[in-house]
CSV table of C-alpha atoms in Angstrom, one decimal:
chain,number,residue,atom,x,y,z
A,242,UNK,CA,-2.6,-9.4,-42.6
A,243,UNK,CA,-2.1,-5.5,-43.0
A,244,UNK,CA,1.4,-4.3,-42.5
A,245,UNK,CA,2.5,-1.1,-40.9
A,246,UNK,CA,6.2,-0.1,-42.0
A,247,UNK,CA,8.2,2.1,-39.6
A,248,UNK,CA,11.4,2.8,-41.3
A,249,UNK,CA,13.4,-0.5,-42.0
A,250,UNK,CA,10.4,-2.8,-39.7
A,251,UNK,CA,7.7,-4.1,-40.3
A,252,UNK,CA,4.6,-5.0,-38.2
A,253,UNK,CA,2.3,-7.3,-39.7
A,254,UNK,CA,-1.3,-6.8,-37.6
A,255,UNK,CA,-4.1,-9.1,-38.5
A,256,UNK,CA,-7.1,-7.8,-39.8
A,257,UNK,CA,-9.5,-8.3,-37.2
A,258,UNK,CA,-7.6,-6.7,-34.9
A,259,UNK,CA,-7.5,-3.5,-37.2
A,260,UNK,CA,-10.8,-3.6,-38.1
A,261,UNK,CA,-11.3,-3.7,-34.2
A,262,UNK,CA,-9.6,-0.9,-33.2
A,263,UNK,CA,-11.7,0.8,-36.3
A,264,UNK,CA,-15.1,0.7,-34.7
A,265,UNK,CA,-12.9,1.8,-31.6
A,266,UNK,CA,-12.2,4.8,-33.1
A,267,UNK,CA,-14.8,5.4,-34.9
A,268,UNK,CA,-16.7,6.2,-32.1
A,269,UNK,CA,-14.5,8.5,-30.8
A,270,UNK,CA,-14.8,12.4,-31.3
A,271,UNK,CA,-12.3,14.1,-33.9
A,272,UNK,CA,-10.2,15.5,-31.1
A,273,UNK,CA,-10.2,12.0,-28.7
A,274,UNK,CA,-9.6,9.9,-32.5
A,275,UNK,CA,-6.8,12.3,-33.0
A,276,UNK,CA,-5.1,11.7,-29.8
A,277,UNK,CA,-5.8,8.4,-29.5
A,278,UNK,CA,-3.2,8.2,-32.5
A,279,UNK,CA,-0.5,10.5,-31.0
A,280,UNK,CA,-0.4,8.4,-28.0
A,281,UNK,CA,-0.2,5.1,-30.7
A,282,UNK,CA,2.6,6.8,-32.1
A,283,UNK,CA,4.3,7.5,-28.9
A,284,UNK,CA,3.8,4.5,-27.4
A,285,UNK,CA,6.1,2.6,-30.7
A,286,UNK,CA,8.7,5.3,-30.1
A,287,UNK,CA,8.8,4.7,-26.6
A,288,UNK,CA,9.6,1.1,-27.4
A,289,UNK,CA,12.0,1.7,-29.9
A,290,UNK,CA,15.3,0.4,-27.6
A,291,UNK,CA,13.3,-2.8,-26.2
A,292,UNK,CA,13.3,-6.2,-27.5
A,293,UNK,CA,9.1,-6.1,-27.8
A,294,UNK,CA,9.4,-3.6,-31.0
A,295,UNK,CA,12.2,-6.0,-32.5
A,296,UNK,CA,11.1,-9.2,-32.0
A,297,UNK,CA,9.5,-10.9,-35.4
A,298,UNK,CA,6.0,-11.2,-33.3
A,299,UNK,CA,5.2,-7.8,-31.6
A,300,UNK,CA,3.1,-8.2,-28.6
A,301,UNK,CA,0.9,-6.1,-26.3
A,302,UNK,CA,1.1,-2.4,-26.7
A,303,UNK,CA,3.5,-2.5,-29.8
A,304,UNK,CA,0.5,-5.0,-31.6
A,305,UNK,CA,-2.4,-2.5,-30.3
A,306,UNK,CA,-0.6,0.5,-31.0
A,307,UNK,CA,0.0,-0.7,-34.4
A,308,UNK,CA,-4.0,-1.7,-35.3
A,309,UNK,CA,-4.7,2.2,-34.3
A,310,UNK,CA,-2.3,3.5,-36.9
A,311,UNK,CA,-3.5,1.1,-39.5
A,312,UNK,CA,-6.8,1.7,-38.4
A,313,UNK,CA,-6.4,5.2,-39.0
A,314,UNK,CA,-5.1,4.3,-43.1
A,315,UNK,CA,-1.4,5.2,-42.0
A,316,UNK,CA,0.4,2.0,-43.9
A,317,UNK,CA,4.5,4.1,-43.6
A,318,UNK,CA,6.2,6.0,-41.1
């Protein structure tokens, strides 16, 4: 398990899941690689109020999001 820290959270995000998003992005452009992480990043601050991003067991887009920024070698926000 890989863990992403976002000021006082954490998101623990299992390695395969990482490692999928990896060969996501690495087959993405610079430019589509580097928004495809801006959007990652947006989409945990958009979720920042809601009970998804707070919960011990992030699902959906807070889990997905997550991979990409670990896939990326971002481990603190």
């Amino acid at each position: 398990m890989l863990t992403l820290k976002i000021g006082t959270r954490s998101f623990s995000i299992s390695e395969t899941q990482v490692a999928h998003e990896a060969d996501r992005m690495f087959k993405l452009s610079p430019e589509r690689r580097a928004h495809r992480l801006e959007r990652a990043k947006s989409q945990l601050a958009g979720a920042g109020g809601t009970k998804a991003i707070e919960s011990a067991e992030p699902r959906g887009t807070v889990k997905q999001a997550a991979a990409i920024i670990l896939s990326a070698g971002v481990k603190e926000i």
